[in-house]
Amino acid sequence: MRFAIGAIWHQTNSFSPVPTTLADFAACRYIEGDALIDAASDANTTLAGAIRAAARLGHDIVPLIEARAPSGGPLADTDFERLTNELCSRLREERGAIDGVLLDVSGGLITVSDPEAEATLLSAVRDAVGESVPIVATVGPHANISPRLVEMATLVVGPSTVPEIAPAARGERALTLLALVASGEVRPAVALRQVPVLVPLSAQDTGVGAMAEIAELTRQLEREPDVLCTVVSGGFPYADVPHAGAAVVVATDGEPARAADVASTLEAAVVERRDHLAVYPANIETAIHDAMAAREHPVVLADTGDDPGAGGPGDGTGLLWGLLDLGARGAAIGVLTDPDAVDAAIAAGVGAEVALSVGARRDRLHGYPIDVRGRVAFIGPGRIVREGPIDTGRHVDLGRSVVLEARGRHEGDVAIILAERRVELDDPAIFRAHGIDPSAKRILVVKSSLRYRVGFSAVSANMVAVATPGVTVPDFGFFPYQRLRRPIAPLDPLLPPG
């Protein structure tokens, strides 16, 4: 059989000050046709996993496009239409000659006027291939899943863990299921439950706490012979859309009542644990004082309000101000997005003493520019190879970057990684590539909400989420939602806790 595969991926933050354009896809990842297969090789990506599964099962792949951009604000309608038309034009050329479609999406793409852009994309794919061709949508770890998306897809396949360590396994599983559907061996019956709970990203870790319990229940139910696949998504709470929040999707082999029953069981499991899905980050001064007093190092402080991986601008200065003002020693912070400061530091050269205004270029929500004095210690390599365990071997492109060794009060010292491009610092390799040994520092500040826990688990003595200002704070009362369905926890009271 022949299966078409492609991806249009963007996690949209309705409140982000960072616009998203086609240029962001071009700069991050845009691959067409056979180059998509060539780029996969042994990569740990969803599409690479699908390609390997097809080869193992003896099927052919029809590559479409793979377009990915960093999380940011809504995509322009015309840009979305261009991406959709490019993908669907390739499908129309193959109409009647393909047996199924696998499409990798985040579950969170929003355009300026379309809150369900991925459902619109799947509808266009359906028009391109016809009603009889099965479509499998693979969604990311923070998908907001709408009824229309589920209606447009034959199956929805999600990650097995959050943070997602093995997206290739998701792709392999999705392609295998697509082949079973295309051959007629299984007849999916799908049930959706939209759970009235907003879950902070940092509470969606399936390795600990309430989500670990839900993940274990999910695995137990998936082992039952009539269940094809399940998705329990914590959702992406920074999307102002009616379908934002947790969701459950269950597919069985021709048993709609069973799918509905399993979905209801998992929905109840999330609702019953909603009070255990709240997070309470430490305030900036307390977190820094505790880290300075800690006996074991390094202590990782997570800048939860300005996570570039969730749409933050990456230039928030709350924790930088705290480190400098409180006189933290042996500290490093990254990655602070500030092209102007990078320009000035590179012009001065390595070893030069400089006085720079750093950060808060986008707005004042994420703090104020900080006047910093220090020495230009390092000019970065630009592209960095990730060491994992997330996205091992993939490249991170910071653009031009520098390390500024800044002097704080009370003889404090802070190494600041400044870069042209927004990057979620979730991998110690980013520090190492800038000449900073993370294990030798007393304090490491990272702009990340969740993924840092996996990347820094082997390096840190302790990890602390910190309440910083910005568009990725876990306090949802901060956001002026207009389209979010209500009631929804924790903003509204639901039934008494189970």
Short mmCIF file of C-alpha atoms in Angstrom, two decimals:
data_model
loop_
_atom_site.label_atom_id
_atom_site.label_comp_id
_atom_site.label_asym_id
_atom_site.label_seq_id
_atom_site.Cartn_x
_atom_site.Cartn_y
_atom_site.Cartn_z
CA MET A 1 0.00 0.00 0.00
CA ARG A 2 0.96 3.65 -0.46
CA PHE A 3 0.66 6.16 2.37
CA ALA A 4 1.09 9.92 2.16
CA ILE A 5 2.73 11.62 5.14
CA GLY A 6 3.27 15.23 6.08
CA ALA A 7 3.24 17.78 8.88
CA ILE A 8 2.13 21.34 9.53
CA TRP A 9 3.08 22.02 13.13
CA HIS A 10 2.71 25.08 15.32
CA GLN A 11 1.73 25.45 18.99
CA THR A 12 -0.09 28.77 19.04
CA ASN A 13 -0.23 31.00 22.10
CA SER A 14 -3.14 33.43 21.72
CA PHE A 15 -1.47 35.87 24.10
CA SER A 16 2.06 35.79 22.69
CA PRO A 17 3.55 39.09 21.51
CA VAL A 18 5.62 37.18 18.94
CA PRO A 19 3.95 37.05 15.50
CA THR A 20 4.17 33.86 13.44
CA THR A 21 4.81 33.99 9.69
CA LEU A 22 5.93 31.71 6.88
CA ALA A 23 9.46 32.95 7.51
CA ASP A 24 9.38 31.21 10.89
CA PHE A 25 8.59 27.89 9.23
CA ALA A 26 11.36 28.44 6.68
CA ALA A 27 13.87 29.24 9.43
CA CYS A 28 12.86 26.32 11.64
CA ARG A 29 11.97 23.38 9.39
CA TYR A 30 10.44 23.28 5.93
CA ILE A 31 11.04 20.19 3.80
CA GLU A 32 9.30 19.09 0.60
CA GLY A 33 8.94 15.83 -1.27
CA ASP A 34 11.72 13.27 -1.27
CA ALA A 35 13.89 15.51 0.90
CA LEU A 36 11.50 14.66 3.72
CA ILE A 37 12.48 10.99 3.47
CA ASP A 38 16.17 11.83 3.14
CA ALA A 39 16.05 14.01 6.27
CA ALA A 40 14.38 11.29 8.34
CA SER A 41 17.06 8.55 8.27
CA ASP A 42 17.48 7.54 11.92
CA ALA A 43 15.91 10.70 13.37
CA ASN A 44 13.68 10.57 16.44
CA THR A 45 10.70 12.32 14.85
CA THR A 46 7.11 11.30 14.20
CA LEU A 47 7.51 11.25 10.44
CA ALA A 48 10.80 9.35 10.66
CA GLY A 49 9.07 6.72 12.77
CA ALA A 50 6.27 6.44 10.23
CA ILE A 51 8.75 6.03 7.39
CA ARG A 52 10.57 3.25 9.23
CA ALA A 53 7.31 1.49 10.06
CA ALA A 54 6.24 1.63 6.41
CA ALA A 55 9.54 0.09 5.32
CA ARG A 56 9.23 -2.65 7.92
CA LEU A 57 5.68 -3.48 6.82
CA GLY A 58 6.48 -3.34 3.11
CA HIS A 59 4.51 -0.18 2.27
CA ASP A 60 5.48 2.81 0.15
CA ILE A 61 5.62 6.41 1.35
CA VAL A 62 4.41 9.45 -0.58
CA PRO A 63 6.14 12.43 1.07
CA LEU A 64 4.23 15.72 1.16
CA ILE A 65 5.69 18.60 3.20
CA GLU A 66 7.00 18.99 6.73
CA ALA A 67 6.54 22.54 8.02
CA ARG A 68 7.33 23.45 11.64
CA ALA A 69 7.68 26.79 13.40
CA PRO A 70 8.47 27.76 17.01
CA SER A 71 5.56 28.47 19.30
CA GLY A 72 4.26 32.02 19.01
CA GLY A 73 1.21 34.07 18.21
CA PRO A 74 -1.53 33.20 15.69
CA LEU A 75 -0.51 32.51 12.10
CA ALA A 76 -1.77 34.83 9.36
CA ASP A 77 -4.69 33.33 7.44
CA THR A 78 -2.96 33.74 4.08
CA ASP A 79 0.17 31.98 5.33
CA PHE A 80 -1.90 29.07 6.60
CA GLU A 81 -3.71 28.86 3.27
CA ARG A 82 -0.39 28.69 1.43
CA LEU A 83 0.85 25.82 3.61
CA THR A 84 -2.45 23.97 3.28
CA ASN A 85 -2.55 24.45 -0.49
CA GLU A 86 1.02 23.21 -0.87
CA LEU A 87 0.30 20.04 1.10
CA CYS A 88 -3.06 19.38 -0.56
CA SER A 89 -1.84 20.06 -4.09
CA ARG A 90 0.58 17.18 -3.67
CA LEU A 91 -2.27 15.00 -2.41
CA ARG A 92 -4.48 15.90 -5.34
CA GLU A 93 -1.74 14.77 -7.70
CA GLU A 94 -1.90 11.36 -6.01
CA ARG A 95 -5.69 11.11 -5.76
CA GLY A 96 -6.78 7.54 -6.36
CA ALA A 97 -3.23 6.24 -5.93
CA ILE A 98 -2.83 6.40 -2.15
CA ASP A 99 -4.36 4.19 0.53
CA GLY A 100 -4.12 6.51 3.53
CA VAL A 101 -2.75 9.75 4.94
CA LEU A 102 -0.75 10.37 8.10
CA LEU A 103 -0.62 14.01 9.19
CA ASP A 104 1.47 15.20 12.13
CA VAL A 105 0.02 18.27 13.88
CA SER A 106 0.48 19.86 17.29
CA GLY A 107 -3.20 19.98 18.10
CA GLY A 108 -2.81 23.68 18.80
CA LEU A 109 -2.49 25.64 15.54
CA ILE A 110 -4.58 28.82 15.45
CA THR A 111 -4.78 31.42 12.70
CA VAL A 112 -5.87 35.00 13.08
CA SER A 113 -9.48 34.09 12.22
CA ASP A 114 -9.63 30.29 12.58
CA PRO A 115 -9.51 28.78 16.09
CA GLU A 116 -9.67 25.26 14.58
CA ALA A 117 -7.08 25.55 11.86
CA GLU A 118 -6.01 21.91 12.07
CA ALA A 119 -9.57 20.71 11.66
CA THR A 120 -9.75 22.99 8.62
CA LEU A 121 -6.52 21.42 7.37
CA LEU A 122 -7.90 17.90 7.82
CA SER A 123 -11.07 18.91 6.02
CA ALA A 124 -8.99 20.12 3.08
CA VAL A 125 -7.05 16.85 3.14
CA ARG A 126 -10.33 14.95 3.10
CA ASP A 127 -11.51 16.92 0.07
CA ALA A 128 -8.21 16.18 -1.68
CA VAL A 129 -8.20 12.40 -1.18
CA GLY A 130 -11.89 11.52 -1.03
CA GLU A 131 -14.19 10.10 1.61
CA SER A 132 -12.96 6.51 1.52
CA VAL A 133 -9.27 7.16 2.30
CA PRO A 134 -8.40 6.89 6.02
CA ILE A 135 -6.64 9.82 7.68
CA VAL A 136 -4.64 9.43 10.88
CA ALA A 137 -3.75 12.60 12.78
CA THR A 138 -0.86 12.38 15.21
CA VAL A 139 -1.04 15.11 17.84
CA GLY A 140 1.57 16.53 20.16
CA PRO A 141 1.84 16.37 23.95
CA HIS A 142 -0.26 19.51 24.60
CA ALA A 143 -3.04 19.12 22.04
CA ASN A 144 -6.34 20.97 22.29
CA ILE A 145 -8.68 18.49 20.62
CA SER A 146 -11.96 19.69 19.13
CA PRO A 147 -14.97 17.63 18.04
CA ARG A 148 -14.42 18.78 14.46
CA LEU A 149 -10.83 17.55 14.43
CA VAL A 150 -11.94 14.13 15.65
CA GLU A 151 -14.72 14.11 13.05
CA MET A 152 -12.30 14.88 10.22
CA ALA A 153 -9.74 12.23 11.27
CA THR A 154 -10.24 8.48 11.12
CA LEU A 155 -7.95 8.06 14.13
CA VAL A 156 -6.11 10.37 16.50
CA VAL A 157 -2.80 9.11 17.93
CA GLY A 158 -0.94 10.89 20.73
CA PRO A 159 2.35 10.57 22.63
CA SER A 160 2.91 7.86 25.22
CA THR A 161 4.68 10.22 27.65
CA VAL A 162 4.80 13.91 28.49
CA PRO A 163 7.35 15.34 27.98
CA GLU A 164 7.54 13.26 24.83
CA ILE A 165 10.79 11.30 24.67
CA ALA A 166 10.07 9.13 21.63
CA PRO A 167 8.04 10.88 18.93
CA ALA A 168 9.33 8.29 16.45
CA ALA A 169 7.42 5.63 18.38
CA ARG A 170 4.25 7.70 17.94
CA GLY A 171 4.85 7.79 14.21
CA GLU A 172 5.51 4.05 14.04
CA ARG A 173 2.32 3.30 15.95
CA ALA A 174 0.26 5.67 13.83
CA LEU A 175 1.48 4.20 10.54
CA THR A 176 0.85 0.68 11.79
CA LEU A 177 -2.72 1.58 12.74
CA LEU A 178 -3.24 3.39 9.43
CA ALA A 179 -2.22 0.23 7.59
CA LEU A 180 -4.68 -1.85 9.60
CA VAL A 181 -7.50 0.56 8.83
CA ALA A 182 -6.60 0.81 5.14
CA SER A 183 -6.56 -2.98 4.80
CA GLY A 184 -9.96 -3.30 6.46
CA GLU A 185 -8.60 -5.34 9.36
CA VAL A 186 -9.98 -2.86 11.91
CA ARG A 187 -12.98 -0.49 11.84
CA PRO A 188 -12.32 2.37 14.26
CA ALA A 189 -15.08 3.62 16.52
CA VAL A 190 -13.96 6.85 18.18
CA ALA A 191 -15.20 8.69 21.28
CA LEU A 192 -14.14 12.17 22.46
CA ARG A 193 -14.50 13.67 25.90
CA GLN A 194 -13.59 17.33 26.38
CA VAL A 195 -12.62 17.58 30.02
CA PRO A 196 -13.47 20.92 31.71
CA VAL A 197 -10.00 21.38 33.20
CA LEU A 198 -7.11 23.66 32.25
CA VAL A 199 -3.87 21.91 33.17
CA PRO A 200 -0.62 23.88 33.65
CA LEU A 201 2.16 22.61 31.41
CA SER A 202 4.36 21.84 34.40
CA ALA A 203 1.60 19.62 35.83
CA GLN A 204 1.35 17.52 32.66
CA ASP A 205 4.45 15.41 33.43
CA THR A 206 3.31 11.79 33.12
CA GLY A 207 6.24 10.65 35.25
CA VAL A 208 5.03 12.11 38.53
CA GLY A 209 1.90 12.96 40.49
CA ALA A 210 -1.65 12.93 39.22
CA MET A 211 -0.74 12.64 35.53
CA ALA A 212 1.40 9.59 36.29
CA GLU A 213 -1.65 7.91 37.82
CA ILE A 214 -3.76 8.82 34.79
CA ALA A 215 -1.06 7.58 32.41
CA GLU A 216 -0.91 4.23 34.21
CA LEU A 217 -4.70 3.85 33.96
CA THR A 218 -4.47 4.70 30.27
CA ARG A 219 -1.87 1.99 29.69
CA GLN A 220 -4.03 -0.56 31.49
CA LEU A 221 -7.05 0.26 29.34
CA GLU A 222 -5.02 0.21 26.13
CA ARG A 223 -3.95 -3.35 26.85
CA GLU A 224 -7.54 -4.53 26.52
CA PRO A 225 -7.96 -6.35 23.19
CA ASP A 226 -10.74 -4.18 21.74
CA VAL A 227 -8.99 -0.84 22.38
CA LEU A 228 -6.93 0.42 19.43
CA CYS A 229 -5.50 3.58 20.96
CA THR A 230 -6.16 6.28 23.53
CA VAL A 231 -5.11 9.90 23.89
CA VAL A 232 -5.23 11.75 27.21
CA SER A 233 -4.10 15.30 26.56
CA GLY A 234 -3.59 17.94 29.21
CA GLY A 235 -4.13 20.55 26.51
CA PHE A 236 -2.50 23.90 25.85
CA PRO A 237 -3.98 26.44 28.25
CA TYR A 238 -2.60 29.52 26.47
CA ALA A 239 -4.93 29.11 23.49
CA ASP A 240 -8.07 31.21 23.73
CA VAL A 241 -10.32 28.75 21.89
CA PRO A 242 -13.51 26.91 22.91
CA HIS A 243 -11.78 23.52 22.87
CA ALA A 244 -8.77 24.47 25.02
CA GLY A 245 -8.16 22.19 27.97
CA ALA A 246 -7.80 18.52 28.73
CA ALA A 247 -9.31 15.96 26.37
CA VAL A 248 -9.67 12.21 25.98
CA VAL A 249 -9.93 10.35 22.66
CA VAL A 250 -10.49 6.59 22.58
CA ALA A 251 -10.70 4.33 19.53
CA THR A 252 -11.91 0.75 19.59
CA ASP A 253 -12.31 -1.83 16.86
CA GLY A 254 -15.95 -1.44 15.86
CA GLU A 255 -17.24 -0.98 19.41
CA PRO A 256 -18.62 2.57 19.83
CA ALA A 257 -20.21 1.85 23.21
CA ARG A 258 -16.92 0.50 24.52
CA ALA A 259 -15.04 3.54 23.21
CA ALA A 260 -17.50 5.83 24.98
CA ASP A 261 -17.19 3.86 28.22
CA VAL A 262 -13.38 3.96 28.25
CA ALA A 263 -13.40 7.66 27.38
CA SER A 264 -15.76 8.38 30.26
CA THR A 265 -13.55 6.42 32.65
CA LEU A 266 -10.50 8.46 31.69
CA GLU A 267 -12.44 11.72 31.78
CA ALA A 268 -13.54 10.96 35.35
CA ALA A 269 -9.94 10.19 36.31
CA VAL A 270 -8.82 13.66 35.18
CA VAL A 271 -11.74 15.50 36.82
CA GLU A 272 -11.27 13.68 40.11
CA ARG A 273 -7.61 14.70 40.23
CA ARG A 274 -8.08 18.30 39.10
CA ASP A 275 -7.10 19.74 42.48
CA HIS A 276 -3.80 17.85 42.24
CA LEU A 277 -3.05 19.35 38.82
CA ALA A 278 -2.48 22.85 40.17
CA VAL A 279 1.06 24.21 40.51
CA TYR A 280 2.40 26.86 42.87
CA PRO A 281 5.76 28.21 41.67
CA ALA A 282 8.12 29.90 44.10
CA ASN A 283 8.50 33.67 43.96
CA ILE A 284 11.70 35.03 42.46
CA GLU A 285 13.47 36.24 45.60
CA THR A 286 12.64 33.15 47.66
CA ALA A 287 13.78 30.81 44.88
CA ILE A 288 17.11 32.62 44.46
CA HIS A 289 17.80 32.91 48.19
CA ASP A 290 17.08 29.20 48.66
CA ALA A 291 19.31 28.30 45.72
CA MET A 292 22.16 30.46 47.08
CA ALA A 293 21.87 28.76 50.48
CA ALA A 294 21.62 25.21 49.11
CA ARG A 295 24.41 22.80 50.02
CA GLU A 296 24.17 20.78 46.81
CA HIS A 297 24.45 22.24 43.34
CA PRO A 298 23.49 23.11 40.73
CA VAL A 299 19.96 24.23 41.51
CA VAL A 300 17.89 24.71 38.36
CA LEU A 301 15.39 27.58 38.44
CA ALA A 302 12.74 27.42 35.71
CA ASP A 303 11.45 30.70 34.28
CA THR A 304 7.83 29.53 33.87
CA GLY A 305 6.38 32.87 32.73
CA ASP A 306 8.62 33.23 29.68
CA ASP A 307 8.89 29.82 28.04
CA PRO A 308 9.79 30.22 24.34
CA GLY A 309 8.62 26.65 23.77
CA ALA A 310 5.11 27.78 24.70
CA GLY A 311 5.12 31.17 22.96
CA GLY A 312 7.14 33.32 25.35
CA PRO A 313 9.32 36.00 23.73
CA GLY A 314 12.42 34.73 25.55
CA ASP A 315 13.47 38.20 26.66
CA GLY A 316 11.93 38.29 30.14
CA THR A 317 14.25 39.75 32.76
CA GLY A 318 12.62 38.87 36.09
CA LEU A 319 15.09 36.19 37.14
CA LEU A 320 18.08 38.01 35.67
CA TRP A 321 17.21 41.04 37.78
CA GLY A 322 16.94 38.83 40.86
CA LEU A 323 20.29 37.13 40.29
CA LEU A 324 22.12 40.43 39.84
CA ASP A 325 20.33 42.32 42.61
CA LEU A 326 20.70 39.59 45.22
CA GLY A 327 24.35 38.95 44.40
CA ALA A 328 24.09 35.35 43.23
CA ARG A 329 27.47 33.75 42.60
CA GLY A 330 28.31 31.01 40.15
CA ALA A 331 25.04 31.49 38.24
CA ALA A 332 24.23 31.03 34.55
CA ILE A 333 21.06 31.98 32.71
CA GLY A 334 19.80 31.26 29.22
CA VAL A 335 18.66 31.78 26.66
CA LEU A 336 17.84 35.51 26.71
CA THR A 337 16.69 36.67 23.28
CA ASP A 338 18.16 40.06 22.42
CA PRO A 339 19.60 40.59 18.92
CA ASP A 340 20.67 44.17 19.69
CA ALA A 341 22.72 43.12 22.72
CA VAL A 342 24.26 40.29 20.67
CA ASP A 343 25.25 42.81 17.99
CA ALA A 344 26.92 45.07 20.54
CA ALA A 345 28.76 42.22 22.27
CA ILE A 346 30.09 40.74 19.04
CA ALA A 347 31.19 44.19 17.86
CA ALA A 348 33.10 44.66 21.11
CA GLY A 349 34.75 41.24 20.78
CA VAL A 350 35.72 38.47 23.18
CA GLY A 351 37.43 39.82 26.28
CA ALA A 352 35.96 43.29 25.96
CA GLU A 353 34.34 45.02 28.92
CA VAL A 354 30.87 46.27 27.96
CA ALA A 355 27.85 48.05 29.42
CA LEU A 356 24.65 46.84 27.80
CA SER A 357 20.91 47.19 28.18
CA VAL A 358 19.61 43.63 28.08
CA GLY A 359 16.19 42.06 27.52
CA ALA A 360 12.52 43.11 27.55
CA ARG A 361 12.51 44.21 23.93
CA ARG A 362 8.96 43.08 23.12
CA ASP A 363 6.91 44.59 25.94
CA ARG A 364 6.90 45.42 29.64
CA LEU A 365 4.82 42.40 30.61
CA HIS A 366 8.04 40.36 30.75
CA GLY A 367 10.00 42.91 32.75
CA TYR A 368 12.20 45.91 31.98
CA PRO A 369 15.56 46.16 30.22
CA ILE A 370 18.42 45.53 32.66
CA ASP A 371 21.60 47.59 32.57
CA VAL A 372 24.42 45.06 32.74
CA ARG A 373 28.18 45.50 33.03
CA GLY A 374 30.55 42.67 32.33
CA ARG A 375 32.94 40.91 29.97
CA VAL A 376 32.19 39.29 26.64
CA ALA A 377 33.40 35.77 27.37
CA PHE A 378 32.32 33.71 24.38
CA ILE A 379 30.79 33.89 20.92
CA GLY A 380 28.50 30.94 20.31
CA PRO A 381 28.53 28.40 17.47
CA GLY A 382 25.03 29.21 16.17
CA ARG A 383 23.72 25.69 15.52
CA ILE A 384 23.97 23.22 18.38
CA VAL A 385 23.41 19.47 18.37
CA ARG A 386 21.03 18.32 21.09
CA GLU A 387 22.34 15.66 23.48
CA GLY A 388 18.91 14.59 24.67
CA PRO A 389 17.15 12.66 25.88
CA ILE A 390 14.55 14.86 24.11
CA ASP A 391 15.15 15.27 20.36
CA THR A 392 18.58 13.67 20.59
CA GLY A 393 20.76 14.54 17.60
CA ARG A 394 18.56 17.32 16.27
CA HIS A 395 19.95 20.80 15.73
CA VAL A 396 19.03 23.92 17.67
CA ASP A 397 19.62 27.17 15.83
CA LEU A 398 20.16 30.15 18.13
CA GLY A 399 21.39 32.41 15.35
CA ARG A 400 24.34 34.42 16.61
CA SER A 401 24.88 34.13 20.34
CA VAL A 402 27.29 35.29 23.04
CA VAL A 403 28.07 34.75 26.69
CA LEU A 404 28.29 37.85 28.84
CA GLU A 405 29.92 37.40 32.24
CA ALA A 406 27.98 40.01 34.20
CA ARG A 407 28.83 41.47 37.58
CA GLY A 408 26.10 41.69 40.19
CA ARG A 409 25.84 43.26 43.62
CA HIS A 410 27.84 41.86 46.52
CA GLU A 411 30.49 40.48 44.13
CA GLY A 412 27.93 38.31 42.37
CA ASP A 413 28.61 36.83 38.95
CA VAL A 414 26.14 35.66 36.33
CA ALA A 415 26.95 34.14 32.93
CA ILE A 416 24.24 35.24 30.51
CA ILE A 417 23.63 33.48 27.18
CA LEU A 418 22.26 36.06 24.73
CA ALA A 419 20.96 34.98 21.33
CA GLU A 420 19.25 36.28 18.24
CA ARG A 421 16.57 33.59 18.18
CA ARG A 422 14.15 32.27 20.78
CA VAL A 423 15.15 28.92 22.25
CA GLU A 424 13.70 26.90 25.11
CA LEU A 425 16.68 25.92 27.22
CA ASP A 426 15.79 22.31 27.96
CA ASP A 427 19.11 20.65 27.15
CA PRO A 428 22.44 21.08 29.03
CA ALA A 429 24.15 20.89 25.63
CA ILE A 430 23.18 24.53 25.07
CA PHE A 431 25.20 25.58 28.12
CA ARG A 432 28.14 23.36 27.17
CA ALA A 433 28.22 24.67 23.60
CA HIS A 434 28.74 28.14 25.09
CA GLY A 435 31.68 27.12 27.23
CA ILE A 436 29.61 26.75 30.42
CA ASP A 437 29.88 23.52 32.41
CA PRO A 438 26.40 23.24 33.98
CA SER A 439 27.57 20.83 36.67
CA ALA A 440 30.12 23.41 37.88
CA LYS A 441 27.55 26.17 38.44
CA ARG A 442 25.68 26.83 41.65
CA ILE A 443 22.53 28.13 39.95
CA LEU A 444 21.20 27.48 36.44
CA VAL A 445 18.25 29.53 35.17
CA VAL A 446 16.39 28.07 32.20
CA LYS A 447 13.49 29.44 30.20
CA SER A 448 11.27 26.37 30.18
CA SER A 449 8.05 25.15 31.79
CA LEU A 450 8.34 21.38 31.61
CA ARG A 451 10.86 19.88 29.20
CA TYR A 452 13.83 21.03 31.31
CA ARG A 453 12.92 18.37 33.89
CA VAL A 454 13.96 15.64 31.50
CA GLY A 455 17.01 17.39 30.11
CA PHE A 456 18.46 18.46 33.46
CA SER A 457 17.43 15.51 35.64
CA ALA A 458 20.91 13.99 35.47
CA VAL A 459 22.68 17.30 36.08
CA SER A 460 20.78 19.11 38.80
CA ALA A 461 20.70 18.69 42.56
CA ASN A 462 17.26 20.28 42.66
CA MET A 463 14.79 21.83 40.20
CA VAL A 464 12.42 24.65 41.17
CA ALA A 465 9.64 26.25 39.12
CA VAL A 466 9.65 30.03 39.61
CA ALA A 467 6.74 32.44 39.22
CA THR A 468 7.91 34.98 36.68
CA PRO A 469 5.79 37.44 34.70
CA GLY A 470 4.80 36.59 31.14
CA VAL A 471 2.47 34.87 28.70
CA THR A 472 3.19 31.32 29.92
CA VAL A 473 2.43 31.74 33.65
CA PRO A 474 0.49 28.83 35.19
CA ASP A 475 -1.96 31.25 36.87
CA PHE A 476 -4.81 31.25 34.35
CA GLY A 477 -6.66 34.05 36.10
CA PHE A 478 -4.05 36.33 34.53
CA PHE A 479 -5.36 35.82 30.97
CA PRO A 480 -8.28 37.72 29.35
CA TYR A 481 -9.96 34.69 27.79
CA GLN A 482 -12.80 35.55 25.41
CA ARG A 483 -13.62 32.27 23.64
CA LEU A 484 -12.77 29.66 26.28
CA ARG A 485 -15.67 27.36 27.15
CA ARG A 486 -17.01 27.81 30.67
CA PRO A 487 -17.28 26.54 33.31
CA ILE A 488 -13.77 25.16 33.42
CA ALA A 489 -11.45 24.44 36.36
CA PRO A 490 -9.55 26.04 37.97
CA LEU A 491 -11.23 29.27 36.83
CA ASP A 492 -14.71 28.06 37.78
CA PRO A 493 -16.11 25.68 40.39
CA LEU A 494 -17.15 22.27 39.12
CA LEU A 495 -18.65 19.37 40.98
CA PRO A 496 -17.25 18.71 44.47
CA PRO A 497 -13.90 16.88 44.30
CA GLY A 498 -14.22 13.11 44.01
#
